[in-house]
XYZ file of C-alpha atoms in Angstrom:
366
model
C -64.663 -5.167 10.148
C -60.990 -3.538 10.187
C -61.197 0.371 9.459
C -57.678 1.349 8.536
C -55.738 4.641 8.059
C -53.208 5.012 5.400
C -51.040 7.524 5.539
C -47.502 7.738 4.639
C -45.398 10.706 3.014
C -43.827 9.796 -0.212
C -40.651 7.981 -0.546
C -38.703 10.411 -1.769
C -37.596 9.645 -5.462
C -39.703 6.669 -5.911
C -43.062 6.781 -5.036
C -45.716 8.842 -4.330
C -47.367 9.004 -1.068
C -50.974 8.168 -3.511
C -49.347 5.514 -5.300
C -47.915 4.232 -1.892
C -51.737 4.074 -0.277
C -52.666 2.297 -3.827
C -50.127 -0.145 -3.502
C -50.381 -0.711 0.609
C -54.381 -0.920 0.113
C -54.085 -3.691 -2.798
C -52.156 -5.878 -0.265
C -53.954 -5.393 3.148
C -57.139 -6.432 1.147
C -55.667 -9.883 -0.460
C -55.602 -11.203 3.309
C -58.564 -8.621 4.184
C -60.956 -8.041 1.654
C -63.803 -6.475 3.982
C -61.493 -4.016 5.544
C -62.599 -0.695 5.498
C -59.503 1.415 4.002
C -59.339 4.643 4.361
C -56.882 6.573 1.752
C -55.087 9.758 3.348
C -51.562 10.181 1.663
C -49.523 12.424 3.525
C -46.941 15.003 2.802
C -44.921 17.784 4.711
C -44.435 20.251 1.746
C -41.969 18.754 -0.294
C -42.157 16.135 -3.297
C -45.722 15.019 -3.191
C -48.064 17.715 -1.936
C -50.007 18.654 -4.543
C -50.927 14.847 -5.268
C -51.375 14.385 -1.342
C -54.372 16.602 -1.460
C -55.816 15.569 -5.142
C -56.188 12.049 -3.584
C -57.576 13.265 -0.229
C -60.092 16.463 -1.334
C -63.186 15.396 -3.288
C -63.723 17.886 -6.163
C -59.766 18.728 -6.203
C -58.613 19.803 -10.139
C -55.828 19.997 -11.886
C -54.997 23.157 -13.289
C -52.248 22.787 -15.977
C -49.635 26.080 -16.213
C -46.427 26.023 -18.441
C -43.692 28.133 -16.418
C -39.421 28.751 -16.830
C -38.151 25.146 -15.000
C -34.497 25.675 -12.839
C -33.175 24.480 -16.190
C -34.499 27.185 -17.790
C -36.549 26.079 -20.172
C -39.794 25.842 -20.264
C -42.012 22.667 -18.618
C -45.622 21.823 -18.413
C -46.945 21.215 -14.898
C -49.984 21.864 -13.002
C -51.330 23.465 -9.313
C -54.234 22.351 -7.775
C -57.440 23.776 -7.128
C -59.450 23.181 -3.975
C -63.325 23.455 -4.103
C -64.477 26.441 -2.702
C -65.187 26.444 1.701
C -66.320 28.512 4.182
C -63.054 30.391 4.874
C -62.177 30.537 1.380
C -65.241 31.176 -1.071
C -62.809 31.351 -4.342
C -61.170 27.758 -3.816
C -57.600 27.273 -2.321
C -54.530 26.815 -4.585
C -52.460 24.372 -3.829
C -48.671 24.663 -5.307
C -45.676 22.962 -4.834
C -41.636 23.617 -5.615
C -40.981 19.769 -6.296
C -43.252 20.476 -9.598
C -42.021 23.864 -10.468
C -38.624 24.591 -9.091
C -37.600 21.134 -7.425
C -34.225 19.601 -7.458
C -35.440 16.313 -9.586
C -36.408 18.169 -12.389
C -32.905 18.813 -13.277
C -30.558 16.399 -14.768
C -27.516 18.193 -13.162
C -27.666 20.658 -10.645
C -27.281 23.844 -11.225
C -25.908 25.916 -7.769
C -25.683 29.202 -9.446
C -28.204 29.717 -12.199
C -31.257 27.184 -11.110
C -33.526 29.948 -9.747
C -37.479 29.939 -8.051
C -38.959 31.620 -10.940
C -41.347 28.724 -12.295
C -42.583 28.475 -8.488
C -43.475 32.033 -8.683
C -45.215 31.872 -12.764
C -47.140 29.112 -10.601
C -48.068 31.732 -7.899
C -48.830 34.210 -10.434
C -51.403 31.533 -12.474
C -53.063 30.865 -9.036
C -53.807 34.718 -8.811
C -55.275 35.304 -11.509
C -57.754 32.036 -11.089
C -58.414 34.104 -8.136
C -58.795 31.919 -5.669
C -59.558 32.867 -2.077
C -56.398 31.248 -0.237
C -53.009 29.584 -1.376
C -51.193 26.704 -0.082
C -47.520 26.403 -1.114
C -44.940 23.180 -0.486
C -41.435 24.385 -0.837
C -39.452 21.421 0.017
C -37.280 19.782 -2.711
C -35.968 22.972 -4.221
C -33.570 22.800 -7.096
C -31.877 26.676 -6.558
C -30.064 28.979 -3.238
C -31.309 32.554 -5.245
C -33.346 33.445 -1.571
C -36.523 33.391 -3.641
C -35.269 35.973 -5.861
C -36.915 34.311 -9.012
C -40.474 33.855 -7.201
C -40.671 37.048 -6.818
C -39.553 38.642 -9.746
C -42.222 36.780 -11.645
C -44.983 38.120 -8.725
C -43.619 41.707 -10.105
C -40.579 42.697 -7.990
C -37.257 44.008 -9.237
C -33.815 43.244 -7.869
C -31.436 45.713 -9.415
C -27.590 46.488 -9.064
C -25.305 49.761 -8.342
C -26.670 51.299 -12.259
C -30.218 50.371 -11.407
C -29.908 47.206 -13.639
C -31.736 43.904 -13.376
C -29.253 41.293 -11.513
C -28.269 37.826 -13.227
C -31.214 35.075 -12.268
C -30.299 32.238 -9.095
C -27.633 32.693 -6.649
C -25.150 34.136 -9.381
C -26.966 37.602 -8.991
C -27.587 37.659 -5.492
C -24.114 39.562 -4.287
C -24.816 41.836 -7.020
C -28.103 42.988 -5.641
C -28.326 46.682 -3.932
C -31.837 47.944 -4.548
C -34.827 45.923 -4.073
C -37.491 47.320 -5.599
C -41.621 46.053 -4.395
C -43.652 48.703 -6.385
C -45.169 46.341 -8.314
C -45.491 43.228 -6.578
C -48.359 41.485 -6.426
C -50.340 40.799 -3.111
C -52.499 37.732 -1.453
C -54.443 38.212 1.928
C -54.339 34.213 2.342
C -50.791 32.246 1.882
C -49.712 29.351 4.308
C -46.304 27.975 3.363
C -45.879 24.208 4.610
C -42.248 23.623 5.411
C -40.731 21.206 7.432
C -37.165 23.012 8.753
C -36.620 25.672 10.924
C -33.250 26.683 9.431
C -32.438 30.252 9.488
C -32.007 32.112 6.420
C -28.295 32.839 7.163
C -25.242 30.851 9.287
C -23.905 27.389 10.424
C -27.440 26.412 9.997
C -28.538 28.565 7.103
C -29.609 28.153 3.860
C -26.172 27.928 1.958
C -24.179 26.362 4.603
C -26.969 23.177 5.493
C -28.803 22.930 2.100
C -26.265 24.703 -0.841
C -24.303 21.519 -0.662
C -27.334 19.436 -1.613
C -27.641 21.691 -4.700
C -23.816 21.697 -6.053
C -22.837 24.921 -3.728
C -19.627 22.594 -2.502
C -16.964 25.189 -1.925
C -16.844 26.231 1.553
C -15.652 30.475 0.136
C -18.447 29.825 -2.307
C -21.175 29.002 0.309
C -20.071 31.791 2.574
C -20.264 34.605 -0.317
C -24.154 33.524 -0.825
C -24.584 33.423 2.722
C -23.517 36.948 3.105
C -25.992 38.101 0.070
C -28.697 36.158 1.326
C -28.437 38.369 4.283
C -27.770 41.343 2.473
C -31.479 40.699 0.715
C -33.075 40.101 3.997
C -31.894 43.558 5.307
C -33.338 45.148 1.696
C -36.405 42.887 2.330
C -36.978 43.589 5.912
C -36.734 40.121 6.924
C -35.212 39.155 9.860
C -32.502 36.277 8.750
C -33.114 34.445 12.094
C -36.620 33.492 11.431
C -37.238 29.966 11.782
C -37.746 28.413 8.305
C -36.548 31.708 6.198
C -33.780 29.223 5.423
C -35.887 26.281 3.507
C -36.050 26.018 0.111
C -32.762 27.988 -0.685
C -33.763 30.918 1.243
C -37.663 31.070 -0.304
C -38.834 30.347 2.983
C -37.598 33.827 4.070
C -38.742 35.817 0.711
C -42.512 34.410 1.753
C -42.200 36.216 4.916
C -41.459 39.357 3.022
C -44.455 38.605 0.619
C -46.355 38.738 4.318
C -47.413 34.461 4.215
C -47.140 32.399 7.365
C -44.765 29.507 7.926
C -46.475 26.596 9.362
C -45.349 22.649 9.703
C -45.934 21.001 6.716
C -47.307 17.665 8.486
C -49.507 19.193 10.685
C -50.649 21.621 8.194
C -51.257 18.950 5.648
C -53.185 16.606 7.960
C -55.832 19.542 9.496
C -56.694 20.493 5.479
C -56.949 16.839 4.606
C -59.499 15.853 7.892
C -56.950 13.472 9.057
C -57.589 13.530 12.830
C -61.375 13.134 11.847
C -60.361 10.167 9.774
C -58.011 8.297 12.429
C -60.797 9.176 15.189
C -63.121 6.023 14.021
C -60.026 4.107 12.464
C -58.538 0.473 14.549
C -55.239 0.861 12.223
C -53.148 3.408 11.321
C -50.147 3.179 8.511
C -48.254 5.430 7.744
C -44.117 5.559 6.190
C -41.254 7.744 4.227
C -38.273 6.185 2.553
C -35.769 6.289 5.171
C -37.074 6.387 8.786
C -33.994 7.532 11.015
C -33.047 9.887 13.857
C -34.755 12.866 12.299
C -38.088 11.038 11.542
C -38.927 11.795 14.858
C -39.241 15.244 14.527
C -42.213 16.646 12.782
C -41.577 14.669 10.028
C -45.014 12.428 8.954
C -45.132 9.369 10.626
C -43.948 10.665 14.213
C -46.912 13.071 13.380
C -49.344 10.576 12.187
C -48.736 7.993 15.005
C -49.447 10.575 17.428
C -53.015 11.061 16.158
C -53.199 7.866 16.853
C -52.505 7.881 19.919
C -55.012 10.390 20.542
C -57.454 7.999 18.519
C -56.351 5.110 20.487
C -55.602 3.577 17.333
C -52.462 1.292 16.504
C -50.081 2.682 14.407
C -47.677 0.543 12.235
C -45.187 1.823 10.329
C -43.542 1.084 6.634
C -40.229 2.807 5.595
C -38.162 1.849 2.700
C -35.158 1.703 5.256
C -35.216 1.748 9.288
C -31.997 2.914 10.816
C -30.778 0.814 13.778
C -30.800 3.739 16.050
C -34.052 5.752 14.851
C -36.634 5.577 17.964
C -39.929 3.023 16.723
C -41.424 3.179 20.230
C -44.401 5.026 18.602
C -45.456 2.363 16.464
C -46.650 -1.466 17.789
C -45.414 -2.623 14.284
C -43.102 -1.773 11.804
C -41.798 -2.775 8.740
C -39.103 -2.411 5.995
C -39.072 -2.810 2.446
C -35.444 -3.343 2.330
C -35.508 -6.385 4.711
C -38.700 -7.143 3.144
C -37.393 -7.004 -0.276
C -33.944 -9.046 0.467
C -31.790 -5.574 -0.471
C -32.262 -1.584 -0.782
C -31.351 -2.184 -4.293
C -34.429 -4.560 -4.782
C -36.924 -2.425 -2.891
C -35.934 0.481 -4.543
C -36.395 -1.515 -8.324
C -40.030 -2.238 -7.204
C -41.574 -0.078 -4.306
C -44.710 -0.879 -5.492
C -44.511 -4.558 -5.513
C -42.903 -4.530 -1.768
C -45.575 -2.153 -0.598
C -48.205 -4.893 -1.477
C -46.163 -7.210 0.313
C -46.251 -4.995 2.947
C -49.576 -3.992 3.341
C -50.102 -7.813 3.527
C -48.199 -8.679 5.657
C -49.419 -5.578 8.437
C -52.945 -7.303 7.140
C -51.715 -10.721 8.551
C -50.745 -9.242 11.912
């Protein structure tokens, strides 16, 4: 009897990494029906998280919470409450941007007004549950406002030369020259899961690597938020150079300032979801993001699931939507992709779902 591991990060944009498991698990068992599968979607921080650990925690909940979109209007979405533990009594909240503050929920971007305020409202909801500990994903942000908006709705104040509330999202940010903490609101327990080490500031900042992602095109424009970003770190305390102040449009580097602790999504993700315990007794390991190229290979999820098993002595296959011709497979003893699978990117991206069957069956058949 074949005991098999899945667990692949989303593919970003059109399936879930749950969904993904559902659809890889319904096609290893047409060829293998007594195959013992083992679901463990992954994710790094960014789209996905929250439904990463609902399918992996027994007991998790939903907890629906209506906060200000990067639109700016108001949207319905939820965090996710962890059962209570031994090292945190109250539960864990789980919380991601993608839901809140991301990118996709935005049906143009918006580089100067989008801000992180829902992601915050989120935050705030999460409090007063009062849970013990909270987990927050910040990948897939929608705004470059340095995390401005989260923390104005945890009870900080960013105010101008006449003591005056600055304009929301990046458009406020040079305008900023009091920072004000007084009443900001406190937790003993936050690890943020991120999976860049960008700076807040430079060639490898927030503005210059990611504000082009998010409509900040203009080189003069980029380097005017790049200077206020680093303006609020100084006001913040926050040293600009940090590894991962940069992600999420500079919230990475507001978090510090809030006192929470950067850690690598993937690796963070896989010790609250038992995943080494899982891929200890497994024979097969799966795991697979949309595009697997030259950057998969570091810390992303599949380099990090294939070297668990490794450690497990387990095989580990692999399943992208996409595999660049010079990304580095030598982790894997099998790999797969939907595109060739499908006959064209066009086709696999119609139907992940249906290719992921044929994928699972296929691994199934090996």
């Amino acid at each position: 009897m074949t005991r098999v591991v899945l667990a692949p990060d989303s593919f970003k944009g059109t399936i879930t990494a749950a969904d993904a498991v559902d659809a890889l698990a319904a096609g290893w068992r047409s060829v293998d029906p007594s195959a013992v599968i083992v679901p463990r979607p992954m994710a790094d921080g960014g789209e996905g998280t929250v439904a990463a650990f609902e399918a992996s925690v027994p007991g998790a909940r939903r907890m629906p919470v209506t906060v200000d979109g990067p639109a700016g209007m108001p949207v319905t979405t939820s965090w996710l409450l962890l059962p209570a533990s031994d090292d945190a009594p109250q539960g864990t909240a789980v919380i991601d941007m993608a839901s809140t503050s991301g990118i996709e929920m935005l049906d143009r971007l918006r580089p100067w007004d989008a801000d992180s305020r829902g992601f915050g409202q989120a935050i705030a909801a999460a409090l007063d549950h009062g849970v013990s500990r909270v987990v927050l994903g910040i990948g897939s942000s929608a705004s470059t406002d340095g995390g401005t908006g989260m923390l104005r709705a945890l009870g900080a104040r960013f105010l101008d030369s006449s003591g005056t509330e600055t304009a929301p999202g990046a458009r406020g940010l040079a305008d900023i020259v009091t920072v004000d903490l007084s009443g900001l609101r406190r937790a003993s327990d936050v690890i943020v899961l991120t999976d860049v080490t960008n700076p807040l500031t430079g060639p490898r900042g927030a503005a210059a690597v990611f504000g082009p992602q998010k409509g900040l095109t203009d080189p003069a424009d980029q380097h005017r938020v790049d200077a206020a970003l680093g303006q609020m770190a100084h006001l913040l305390g926050v040293d600009a150079a940090t590894p991962g102040a940069g992600a999420a449009g500079g919230v990475g580097g507001a978090l510090v300032a809030w006192g929470a602790q950067l850690v690598p999504g993937a690796i963070e993700v896989a010790r609250l979801i038992g995943l080494a315990e899982a891929v200890a007794s497994a024979d097969v390991v799966v795991t697979g993001e949309g595009a697997y190229d030259g950057q998969s290979g570091d810390g992303k999820v599949p380099s990090y699931v294939a070297s668990l098993a490794a450690d497990a002595s387990a095989r580990a296959l692999l399943v992208a939507g996409r595999i660049d011709d010079g990304a580095d497979t030598d982790l894997f003893t099998g790999t797969l992709s939907l595109t060739q699978i499908a006959g064209s990117a066009a086709s696999a991206l119609a139907d992940p779902a249906r290719w992921l069957r044929e994928a699972g069956a296929q691994l199934a058949r090996g």
